[in-house]
Coordinates of C-alpha atoms in Angstrom, one line a residue:
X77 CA 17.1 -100.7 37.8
X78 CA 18.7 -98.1 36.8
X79 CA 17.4 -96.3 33.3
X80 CA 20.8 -95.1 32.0
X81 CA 20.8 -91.0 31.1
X82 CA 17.0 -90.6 33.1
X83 CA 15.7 -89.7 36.3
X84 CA 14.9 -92.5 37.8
X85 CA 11.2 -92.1 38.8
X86 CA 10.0 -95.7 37.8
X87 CA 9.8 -99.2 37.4
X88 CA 8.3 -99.0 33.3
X89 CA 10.5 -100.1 31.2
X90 CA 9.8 -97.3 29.3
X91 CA 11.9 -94.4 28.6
X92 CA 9.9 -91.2 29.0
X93 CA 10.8 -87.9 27.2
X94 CA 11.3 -85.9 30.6
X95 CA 11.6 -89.2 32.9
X96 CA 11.1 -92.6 33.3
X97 CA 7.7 -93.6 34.8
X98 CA 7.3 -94.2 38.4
X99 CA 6.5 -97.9 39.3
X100 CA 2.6 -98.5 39.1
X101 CA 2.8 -99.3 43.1
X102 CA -1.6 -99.4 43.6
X103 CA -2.5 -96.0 45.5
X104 CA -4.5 -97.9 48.6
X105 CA -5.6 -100.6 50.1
X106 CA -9.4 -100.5 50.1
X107 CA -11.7 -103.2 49.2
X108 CA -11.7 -105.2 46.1
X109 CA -12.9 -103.3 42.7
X110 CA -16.4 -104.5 41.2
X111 CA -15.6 -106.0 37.6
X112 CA -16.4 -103.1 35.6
X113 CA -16.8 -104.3 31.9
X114 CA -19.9 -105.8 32.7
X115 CA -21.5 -102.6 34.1
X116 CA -20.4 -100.5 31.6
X117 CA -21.3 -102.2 28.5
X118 CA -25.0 -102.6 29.8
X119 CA -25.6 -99.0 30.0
X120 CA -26.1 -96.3 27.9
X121 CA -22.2 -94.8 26.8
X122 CA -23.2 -91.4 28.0
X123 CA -24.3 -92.1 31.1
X124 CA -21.7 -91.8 34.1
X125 CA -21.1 -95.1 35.8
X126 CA -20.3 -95.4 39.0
X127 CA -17.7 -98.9 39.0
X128 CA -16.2 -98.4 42.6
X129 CA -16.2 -96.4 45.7
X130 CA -13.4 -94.0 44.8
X131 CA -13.2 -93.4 41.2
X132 CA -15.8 -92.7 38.6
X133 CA -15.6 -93.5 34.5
X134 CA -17.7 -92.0 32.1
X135 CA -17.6 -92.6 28.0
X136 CA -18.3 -89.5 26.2
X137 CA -20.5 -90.6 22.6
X138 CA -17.2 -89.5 20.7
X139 CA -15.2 -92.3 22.8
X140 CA -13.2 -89.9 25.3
X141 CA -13.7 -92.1 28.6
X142 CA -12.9 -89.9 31.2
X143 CA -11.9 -91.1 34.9
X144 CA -12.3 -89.0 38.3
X145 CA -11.4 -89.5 41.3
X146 CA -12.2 -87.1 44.1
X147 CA -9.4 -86.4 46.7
X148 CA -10.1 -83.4 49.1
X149 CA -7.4 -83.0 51.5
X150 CA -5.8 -80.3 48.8
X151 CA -7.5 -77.9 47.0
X152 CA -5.7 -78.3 44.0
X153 CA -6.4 -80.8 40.8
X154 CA -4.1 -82.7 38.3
X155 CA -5.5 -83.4 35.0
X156 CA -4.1 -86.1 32.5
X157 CA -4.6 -86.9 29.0
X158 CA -3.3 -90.1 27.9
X159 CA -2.9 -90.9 24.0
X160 CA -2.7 -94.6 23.1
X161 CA 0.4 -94.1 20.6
X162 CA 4.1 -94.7 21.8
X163 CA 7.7 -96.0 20.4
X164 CA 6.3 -99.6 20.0
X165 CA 3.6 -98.3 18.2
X166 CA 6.5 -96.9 15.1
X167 CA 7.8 -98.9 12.6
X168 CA 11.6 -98.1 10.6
X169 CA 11.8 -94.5 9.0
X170 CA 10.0 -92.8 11.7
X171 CA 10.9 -94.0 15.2
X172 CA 11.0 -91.4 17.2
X173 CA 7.9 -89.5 16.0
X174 CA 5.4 -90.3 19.0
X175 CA 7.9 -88.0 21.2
X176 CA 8.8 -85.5 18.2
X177 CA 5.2 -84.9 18.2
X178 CA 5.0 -84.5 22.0
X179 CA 7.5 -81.8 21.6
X180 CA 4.8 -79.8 18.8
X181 CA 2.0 -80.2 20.9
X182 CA 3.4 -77.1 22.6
X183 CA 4.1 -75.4 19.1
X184 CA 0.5 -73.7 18.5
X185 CA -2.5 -75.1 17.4
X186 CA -5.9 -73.5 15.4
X187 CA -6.2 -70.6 18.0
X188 CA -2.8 -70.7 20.4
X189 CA 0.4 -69.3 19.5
X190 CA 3.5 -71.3 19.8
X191 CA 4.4 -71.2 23.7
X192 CA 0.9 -69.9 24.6
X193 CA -0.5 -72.9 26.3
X194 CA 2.3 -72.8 28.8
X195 CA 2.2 -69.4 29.3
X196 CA -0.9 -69.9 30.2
X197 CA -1.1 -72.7 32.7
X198 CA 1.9 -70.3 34.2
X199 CA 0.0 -67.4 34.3
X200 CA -2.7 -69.6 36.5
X201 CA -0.2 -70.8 38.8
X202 CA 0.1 -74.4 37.4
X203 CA 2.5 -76.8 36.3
X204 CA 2.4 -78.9 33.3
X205 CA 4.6 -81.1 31.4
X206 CA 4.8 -84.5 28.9
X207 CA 6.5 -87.3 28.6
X208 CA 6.5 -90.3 25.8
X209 CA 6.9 -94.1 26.6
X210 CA 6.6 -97.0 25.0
X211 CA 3.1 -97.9 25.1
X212 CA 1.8 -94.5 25.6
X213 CA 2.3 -90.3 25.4
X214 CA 0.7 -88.2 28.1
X215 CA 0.2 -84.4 28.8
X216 CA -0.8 -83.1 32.5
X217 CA -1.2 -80.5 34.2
X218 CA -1.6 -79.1 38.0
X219 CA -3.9 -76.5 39.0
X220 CA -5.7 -74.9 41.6
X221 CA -9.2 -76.6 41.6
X222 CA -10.8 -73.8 40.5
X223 CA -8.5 -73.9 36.9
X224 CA -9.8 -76.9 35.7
X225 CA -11.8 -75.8 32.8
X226 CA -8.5 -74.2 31.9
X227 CA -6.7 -77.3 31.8
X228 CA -9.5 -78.6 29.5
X229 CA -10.6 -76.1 27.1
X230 CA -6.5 -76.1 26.2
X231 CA -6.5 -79.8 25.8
X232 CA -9.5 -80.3 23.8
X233 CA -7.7 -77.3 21.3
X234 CA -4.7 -79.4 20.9
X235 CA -6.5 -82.6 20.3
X236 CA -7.8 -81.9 17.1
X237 CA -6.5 -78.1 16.3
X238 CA -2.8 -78.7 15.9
X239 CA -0.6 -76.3 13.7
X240 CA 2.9 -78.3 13.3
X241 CA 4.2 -74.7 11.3
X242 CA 7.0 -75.9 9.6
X243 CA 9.2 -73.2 11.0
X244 CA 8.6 -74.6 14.4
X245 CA 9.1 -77.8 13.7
X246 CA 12.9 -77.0 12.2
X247 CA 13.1 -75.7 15.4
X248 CA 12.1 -78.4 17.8
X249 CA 13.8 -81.5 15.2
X250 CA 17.1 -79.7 16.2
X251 CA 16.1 -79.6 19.9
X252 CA 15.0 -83.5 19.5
X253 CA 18.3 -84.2 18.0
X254 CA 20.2 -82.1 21.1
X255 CA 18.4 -84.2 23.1
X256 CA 19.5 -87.7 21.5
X257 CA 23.1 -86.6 21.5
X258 CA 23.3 -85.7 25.3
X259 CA 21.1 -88.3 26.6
X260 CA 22.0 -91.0 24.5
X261 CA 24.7 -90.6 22.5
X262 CA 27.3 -89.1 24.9
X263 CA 25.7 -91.2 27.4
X264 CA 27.4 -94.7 28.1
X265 CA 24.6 -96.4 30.3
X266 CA 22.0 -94.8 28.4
X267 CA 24.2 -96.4 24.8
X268 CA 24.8 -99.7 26.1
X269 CA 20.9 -99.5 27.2
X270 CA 19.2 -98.9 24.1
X271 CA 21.8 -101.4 22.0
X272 CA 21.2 -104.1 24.6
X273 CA 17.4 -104.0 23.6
X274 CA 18.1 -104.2 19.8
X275 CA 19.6 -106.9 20.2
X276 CA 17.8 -108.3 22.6
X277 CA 14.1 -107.6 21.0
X278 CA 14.2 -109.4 17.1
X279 CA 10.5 -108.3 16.1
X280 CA 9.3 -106.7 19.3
X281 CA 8.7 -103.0 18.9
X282 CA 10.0 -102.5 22.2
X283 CA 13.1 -102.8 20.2
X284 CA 12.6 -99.2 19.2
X285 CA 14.3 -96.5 21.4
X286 CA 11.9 -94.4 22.4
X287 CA 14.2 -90.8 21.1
X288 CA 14.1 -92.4 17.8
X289 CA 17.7 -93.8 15.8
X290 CA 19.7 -90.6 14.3
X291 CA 19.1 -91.4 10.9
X292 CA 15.1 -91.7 10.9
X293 CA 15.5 -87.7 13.1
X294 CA 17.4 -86.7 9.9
X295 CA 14.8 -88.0 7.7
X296 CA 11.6 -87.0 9.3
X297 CA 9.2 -84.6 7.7
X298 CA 6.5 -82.7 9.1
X299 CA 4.2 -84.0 7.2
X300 CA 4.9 -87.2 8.9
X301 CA 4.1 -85.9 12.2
X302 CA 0.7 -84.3 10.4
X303 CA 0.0 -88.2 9.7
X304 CA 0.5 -89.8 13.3
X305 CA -1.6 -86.9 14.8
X306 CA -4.5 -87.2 12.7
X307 CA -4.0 -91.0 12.9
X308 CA -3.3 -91.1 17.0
X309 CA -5.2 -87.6 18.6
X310 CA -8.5 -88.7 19.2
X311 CA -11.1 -88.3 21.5
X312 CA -11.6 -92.4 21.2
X313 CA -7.8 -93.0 21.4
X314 CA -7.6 -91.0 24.7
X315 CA -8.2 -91.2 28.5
X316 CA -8.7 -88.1 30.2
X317 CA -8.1 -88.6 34.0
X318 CA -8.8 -86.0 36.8
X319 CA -7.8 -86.6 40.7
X320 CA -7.6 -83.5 43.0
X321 CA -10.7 -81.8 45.1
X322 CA -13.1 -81.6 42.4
X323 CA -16.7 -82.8 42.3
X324 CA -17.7 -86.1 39.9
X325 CA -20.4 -84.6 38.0
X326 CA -18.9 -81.3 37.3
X327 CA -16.1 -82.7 35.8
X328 CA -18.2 -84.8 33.9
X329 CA -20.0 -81.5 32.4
X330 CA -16.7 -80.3 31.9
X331 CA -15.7 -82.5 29.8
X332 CA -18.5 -82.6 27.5
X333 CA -18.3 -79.3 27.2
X334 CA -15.0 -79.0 26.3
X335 CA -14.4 -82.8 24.8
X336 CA -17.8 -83.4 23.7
X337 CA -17.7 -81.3 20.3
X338 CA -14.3 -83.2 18.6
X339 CA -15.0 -85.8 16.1
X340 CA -14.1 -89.6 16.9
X341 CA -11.2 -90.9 14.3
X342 CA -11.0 -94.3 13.0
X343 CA -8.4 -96.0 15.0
X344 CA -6.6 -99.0 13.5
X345 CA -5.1 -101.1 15.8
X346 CA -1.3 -102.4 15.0
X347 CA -0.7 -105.7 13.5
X348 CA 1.1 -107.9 16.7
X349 CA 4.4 -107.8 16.1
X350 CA 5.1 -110.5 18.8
X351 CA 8.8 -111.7 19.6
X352 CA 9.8 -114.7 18.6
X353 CA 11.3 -117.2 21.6
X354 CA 14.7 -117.0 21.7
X355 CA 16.6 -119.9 21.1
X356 CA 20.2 -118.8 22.9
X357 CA 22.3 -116.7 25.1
X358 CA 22.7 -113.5 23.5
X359 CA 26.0 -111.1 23.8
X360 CA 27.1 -107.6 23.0
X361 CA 30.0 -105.3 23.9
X362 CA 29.7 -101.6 23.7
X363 CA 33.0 -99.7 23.5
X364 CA 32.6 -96.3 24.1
X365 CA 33.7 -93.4 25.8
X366 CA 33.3 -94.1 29.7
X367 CA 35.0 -93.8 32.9
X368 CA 33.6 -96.9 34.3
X369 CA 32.8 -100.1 32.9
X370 CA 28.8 -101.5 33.3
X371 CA 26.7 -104.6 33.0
X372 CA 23.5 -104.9 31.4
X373 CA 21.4 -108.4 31.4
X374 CA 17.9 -109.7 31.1
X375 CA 15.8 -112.4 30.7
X376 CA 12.2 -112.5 28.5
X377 CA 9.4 -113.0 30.7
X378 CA 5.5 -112.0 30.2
X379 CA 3.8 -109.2 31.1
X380 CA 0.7 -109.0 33.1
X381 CA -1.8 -108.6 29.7
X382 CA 0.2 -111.4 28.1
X383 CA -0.8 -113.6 30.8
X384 CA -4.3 -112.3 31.3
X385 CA -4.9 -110.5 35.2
X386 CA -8.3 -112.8 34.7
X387 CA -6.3 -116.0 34.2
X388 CA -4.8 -118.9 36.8
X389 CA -1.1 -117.8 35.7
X390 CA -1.4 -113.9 36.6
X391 CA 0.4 -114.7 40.0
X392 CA 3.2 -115.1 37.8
X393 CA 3.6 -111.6 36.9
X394 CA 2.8 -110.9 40.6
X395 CA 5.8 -113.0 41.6
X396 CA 8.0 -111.6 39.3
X397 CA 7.2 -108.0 40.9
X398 CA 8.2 -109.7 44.1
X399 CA 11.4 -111.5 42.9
X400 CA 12.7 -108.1 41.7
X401 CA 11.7 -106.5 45.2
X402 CA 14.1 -109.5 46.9
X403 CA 16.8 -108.4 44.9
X404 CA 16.6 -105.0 44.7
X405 CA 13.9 -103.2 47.1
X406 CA 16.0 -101.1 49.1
X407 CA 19.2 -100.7 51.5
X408 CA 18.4 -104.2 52.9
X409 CA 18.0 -105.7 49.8
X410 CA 20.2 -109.0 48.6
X411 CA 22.3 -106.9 46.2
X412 CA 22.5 -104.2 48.1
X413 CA 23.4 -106.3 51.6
X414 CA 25.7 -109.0 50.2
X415 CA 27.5 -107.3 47.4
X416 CA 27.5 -103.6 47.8
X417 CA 28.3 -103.8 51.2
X418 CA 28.4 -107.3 51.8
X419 CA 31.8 -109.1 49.0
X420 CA 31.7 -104.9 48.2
X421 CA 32.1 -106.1 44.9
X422 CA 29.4 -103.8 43.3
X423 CA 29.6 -99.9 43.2
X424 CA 25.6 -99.8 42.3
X425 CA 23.6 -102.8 41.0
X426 CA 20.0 -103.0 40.5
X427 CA 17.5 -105.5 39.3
X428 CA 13.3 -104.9 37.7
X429 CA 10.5 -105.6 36.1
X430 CA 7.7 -104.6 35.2
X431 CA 4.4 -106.5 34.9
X432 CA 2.3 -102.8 33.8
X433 CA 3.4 -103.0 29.8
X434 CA 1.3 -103.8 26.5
X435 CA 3.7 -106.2 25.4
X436 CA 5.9 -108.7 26.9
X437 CA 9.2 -107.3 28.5
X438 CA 12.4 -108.5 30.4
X439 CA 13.5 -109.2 33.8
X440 CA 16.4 -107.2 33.9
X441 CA 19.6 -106.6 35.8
X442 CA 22.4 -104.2 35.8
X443 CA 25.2 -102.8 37.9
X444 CA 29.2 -101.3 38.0
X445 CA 31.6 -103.1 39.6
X446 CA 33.5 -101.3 42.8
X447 CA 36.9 -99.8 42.6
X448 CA 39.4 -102.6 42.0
X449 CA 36.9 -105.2 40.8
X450 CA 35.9 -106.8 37.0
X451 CA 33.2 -107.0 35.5
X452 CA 33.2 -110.8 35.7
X453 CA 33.8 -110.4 39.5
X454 CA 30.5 -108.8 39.5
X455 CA 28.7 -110.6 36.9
X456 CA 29.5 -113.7 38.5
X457 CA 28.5 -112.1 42.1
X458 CA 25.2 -111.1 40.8
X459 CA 24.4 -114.8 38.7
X460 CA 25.3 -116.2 42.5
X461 CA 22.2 -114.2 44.0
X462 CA 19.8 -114.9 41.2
X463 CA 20.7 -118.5 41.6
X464 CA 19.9 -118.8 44.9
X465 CA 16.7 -117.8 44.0
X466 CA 16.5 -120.6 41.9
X467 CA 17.9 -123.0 44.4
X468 CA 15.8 -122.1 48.2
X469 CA 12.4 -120.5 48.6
X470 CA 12.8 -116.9 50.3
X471 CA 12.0 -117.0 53.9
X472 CA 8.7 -116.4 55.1
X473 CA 10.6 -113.4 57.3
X474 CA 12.0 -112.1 54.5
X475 CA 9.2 -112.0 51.9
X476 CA 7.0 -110.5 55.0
X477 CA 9.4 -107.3 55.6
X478 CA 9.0 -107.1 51.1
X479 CA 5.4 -107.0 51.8
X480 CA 5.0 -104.4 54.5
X481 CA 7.5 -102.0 52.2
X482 CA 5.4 -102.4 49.6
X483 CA 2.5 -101.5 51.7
X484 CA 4.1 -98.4 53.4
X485 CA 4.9 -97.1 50.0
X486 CA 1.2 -97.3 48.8
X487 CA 0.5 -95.3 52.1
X488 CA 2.9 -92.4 51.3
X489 CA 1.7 -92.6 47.6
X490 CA -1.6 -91.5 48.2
X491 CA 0.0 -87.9 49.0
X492 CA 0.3 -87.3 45.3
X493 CA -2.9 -86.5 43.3
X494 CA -0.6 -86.9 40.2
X495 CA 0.6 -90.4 40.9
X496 CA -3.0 -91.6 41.8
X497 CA -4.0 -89.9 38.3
X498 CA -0.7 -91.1 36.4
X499 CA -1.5 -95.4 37.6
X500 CA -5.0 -94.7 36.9
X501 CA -4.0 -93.5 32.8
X502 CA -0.8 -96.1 33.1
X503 CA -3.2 -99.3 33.7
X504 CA -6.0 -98.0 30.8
X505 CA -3.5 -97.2 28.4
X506 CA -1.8 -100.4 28.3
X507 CA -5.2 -102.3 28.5
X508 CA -5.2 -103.7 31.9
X509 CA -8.0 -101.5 32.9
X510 CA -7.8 -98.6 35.8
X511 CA -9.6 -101.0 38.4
X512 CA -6.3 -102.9 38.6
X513 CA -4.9 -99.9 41.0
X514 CA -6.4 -100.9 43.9
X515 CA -5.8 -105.0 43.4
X516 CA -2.6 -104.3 43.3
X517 CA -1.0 -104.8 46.2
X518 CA -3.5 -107.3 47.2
X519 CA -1.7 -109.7 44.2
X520 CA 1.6 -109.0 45.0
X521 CA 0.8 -109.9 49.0
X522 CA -0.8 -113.0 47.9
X523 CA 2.6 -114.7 45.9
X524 CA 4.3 -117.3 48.1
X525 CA 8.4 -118.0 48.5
X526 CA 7.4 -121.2 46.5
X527 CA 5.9 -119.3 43.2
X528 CA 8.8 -116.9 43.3
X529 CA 11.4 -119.5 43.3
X530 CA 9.1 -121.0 40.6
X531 CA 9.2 -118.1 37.9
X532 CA 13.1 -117.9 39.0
X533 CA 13.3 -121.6 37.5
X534 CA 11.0 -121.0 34.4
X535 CA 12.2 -117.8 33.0
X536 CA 15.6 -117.5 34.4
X537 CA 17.1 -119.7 31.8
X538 CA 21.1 -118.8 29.7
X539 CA 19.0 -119.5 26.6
X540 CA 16.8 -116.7 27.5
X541 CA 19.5 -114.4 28.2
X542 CA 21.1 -111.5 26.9
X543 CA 23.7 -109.4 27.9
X544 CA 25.6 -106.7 27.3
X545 CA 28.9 -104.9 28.8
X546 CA 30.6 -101.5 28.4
X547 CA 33.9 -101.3 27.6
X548 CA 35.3 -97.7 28.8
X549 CA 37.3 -95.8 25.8
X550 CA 39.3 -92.9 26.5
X551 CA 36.9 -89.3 26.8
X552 CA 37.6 -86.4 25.2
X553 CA 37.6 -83.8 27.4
X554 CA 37.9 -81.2 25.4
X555 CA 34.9 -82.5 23.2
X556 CA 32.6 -83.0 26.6
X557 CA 33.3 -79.7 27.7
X558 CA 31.9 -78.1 24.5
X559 CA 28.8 -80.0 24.6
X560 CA 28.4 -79.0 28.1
X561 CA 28.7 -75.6 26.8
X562 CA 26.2 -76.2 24.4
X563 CA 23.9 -78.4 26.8
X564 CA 24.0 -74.7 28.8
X565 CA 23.5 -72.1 26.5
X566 CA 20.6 -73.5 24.7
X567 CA 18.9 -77.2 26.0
X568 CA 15.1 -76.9 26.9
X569 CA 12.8 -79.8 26.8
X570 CA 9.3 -79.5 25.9
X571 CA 9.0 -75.7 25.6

């Protein structure tokens, strides 16, 4: 799938700030994770638990759980901090805010001037960056393993110490607003992307875009933003997550150190705001300035917590991972096989899904047709793979060569001390639980031709479907090379 006007990094549904998530593939193969719940809720909170062979959880007594996980073969560390609070946690008037906010927490706080923290990580030879999704917002950075205190003691400052100056909040709106407009607004696949889930969500906050709508960024105040931080930036609404070549227990000292001193907030959860079923095929058109037309559909389906990983009907989350692989996984993929290069009907087409989300989400598919072809041509192409699904079990041969990518993929993944660390924050955040990582594969290796062809016939339904299609309007050139201008003289992200 691609995420229209992002870097493709992911298999979220989520639309990050600086990316889009990279798919929560597990980060080995090792043996099966001890239940965990159990263990921790008989002992004291600020005792460190050891849950599982590789990673380590403590609970500070202000409700910061803190995860490490020692990996030596670098000596360098990534450390993660991962707020509970995304899009789909905002409500009309201030969408957007959960990334606005991400944008000040590099503004100052108490004791840092505006920029400082970066120039600081820099100065220590690190890297560091955020990114807002749906379901969660997330600051990290990389270090040499001797920094790591660094990493912290500027954390724990922005946790509770934030300044939001007003001056530098005028500042940073505008550069929020910059940002809509080029990755959005003057962006057709990203446009027909966030008007397809509008219509496509009725109460589901995942109906929210995750930049916000225009007129809520015109709106906003900074007192708003003062609100969601003290309501969201918590010790006990945060997971602070550490993999590199670090030692367990000095982290854990670290941390309390550092983390210990901030005060707990009383965190209200959200009232469920859960979609409705949807009772017909849904349509939109998009007319807007393009060069090439695009196809967007999906179909509702369930996410892993909806279904409960505990419960007899989490394979079908499992299977719906796997169905998405069959389609799109790849140069020997179906769509890439029979209709890129196959009928050469499709100039790109993709298909995902992701079973890692706090709410329920969609199976989605999208693609551009090739040179010379319709949209129809390809829609119909693409309906004619999807039903095959429906219509034969995949081949045992086939389903076997899925599975050993998959596998191969968790093998190269464990070279990244910030993936480990970003799947370990991903799973907590949404609920699932950390210990999920290394079951993952083991699920998806377990689903059979027959359950995918079964979630194909449950979920893949025209009343549970909704489309959209971009209709190309004639650019202005003169109009795109000014904001390119623009885009050039004066963009930045985060800082």
């Amino acid at each position: 799938m691609r995420y229209p006007g992002y870097p493709v990094l992911a298999l979220l549904a989520s639309s990050l700030s600086f990316g889009v998530l990279a798919s929560p593939v597990p980060t080995d193969n090792l043996p099966e994770v001890k239940p965990t719940a159990t263990a921790a809720e008989s002992a004291p909170a600020s005792q460190p638990q050891v849950l599982e062979p590789k990673v380590l959880e403590k609970v500070l007594d202000n409700g910061l759980k803190v995860l490490v996980k020692p990996d030596h073969r670098a000596p360098i560390v990534t450390s993660q901090v991962w707020y509970k609070v995304g899009s789909s946690f905002e409500h009309g008037g201030i969408t957007g805010i959960s990334h606005l906010l991400e944008h000040m927490m590099f503004k100052g706080t108490e004791n840092l001037a505006p920029g400082e923290f970066s120039r600081i990580i820099a100065a220590n030879g690190g890297d560091e960056n955020a990114f807002t999704g749906r379901d969660y917002t997330a600051y990290f950075q990389t270090l040499a393993d001797d920094r790591l205190e660094i990493s912290f003691e500027l954390e724990a400052e922005r946790m509770r110490r934030l300044a939001l100056p007003a001056e530098e909040f005028a500042k940073e709106l505008e550069v929020v607003k910059e940002e809509r407009r080029l990755r959005t607004d003057d962006d057709p696949e990203s446009l027909t992307f966030e008007r397809f889930n509008a219509a496509a969500y009725e109460a589901s906050p995942y109906r929210i875009p995750v930049i916000g709508w225009a007129s809520d960024l015109e709106s906003v105040q900074v007192e708003d933003l003062r609100a969601w931080y003290r309501r969201w930036y918590a010790p006990n609404n945060a997971t602070l997550v550490v993999v590199g070549d670090v030692e367990p227990d000095a982290v854990f000292a670290l941390a309390e150190k550092h983390f210990g001193p901030l005060q707990a907030e009383a965190i209200s959860t959200p009232k469920p705001r859960t979609e409705p079923e949807q009772l017909g095929t849904k349509s939109l058109t998009v007319e807007a300035p393009a060069k090439e037309p695009y196809l967007l559909f999906g179909y509702k389906t369930p996410a892993l917590r909806d279904l409960d990983p505990s419960s007899d009907q989490a394979w079908e989350a499992y299977a719906l991972e796997m169905l998405a692989a069959v389609i799109d996984d790849g140069a020997s993929s179906r769509f890439s096989r029979n209709l890129v290069r196959g009928q050469q009907v499709a100039a790109a087409v993709d298909a995902s899904y992701s079973a890692f989300s706090r709410l329920s989400g969609m199976l989605l598919f999208d693609g551009t047709p090739a040179k010379g072809k319709t949209i129809a041509e390809l829609e119909q192409a693409m309906l004619a793979e999807i039903e095959q699904l429906r219509e034969e079990p995949v081949t045992d041969a086939e389903l076997e060569r899925i599975r050993n990518g998959l596998i191969a993929g968790k093998i190269y993944e464990q070279d990244s001390v910030f993936y480990q660390a970003m799947l370990l924050g991903q799973l907590e955040t949404v609920g699932l639980g950390w210990q999920l990582a290394d079951d993952y594969v083991r699920h998806l290796a377990a689903v059979t031709p027959e359950q995918i062809q079964a979630v194909a016939q449950k979920y893949i339904q025209p009343e549970n479907r909704t489309r959209a299609v971009l209709e190309p309007q004639p650019i202005d050139e003169a109009a795109q090379q000014a904001s390119a201008a623009t885009a050039v003289g004066g963009y930045q992200h985060v800082r």
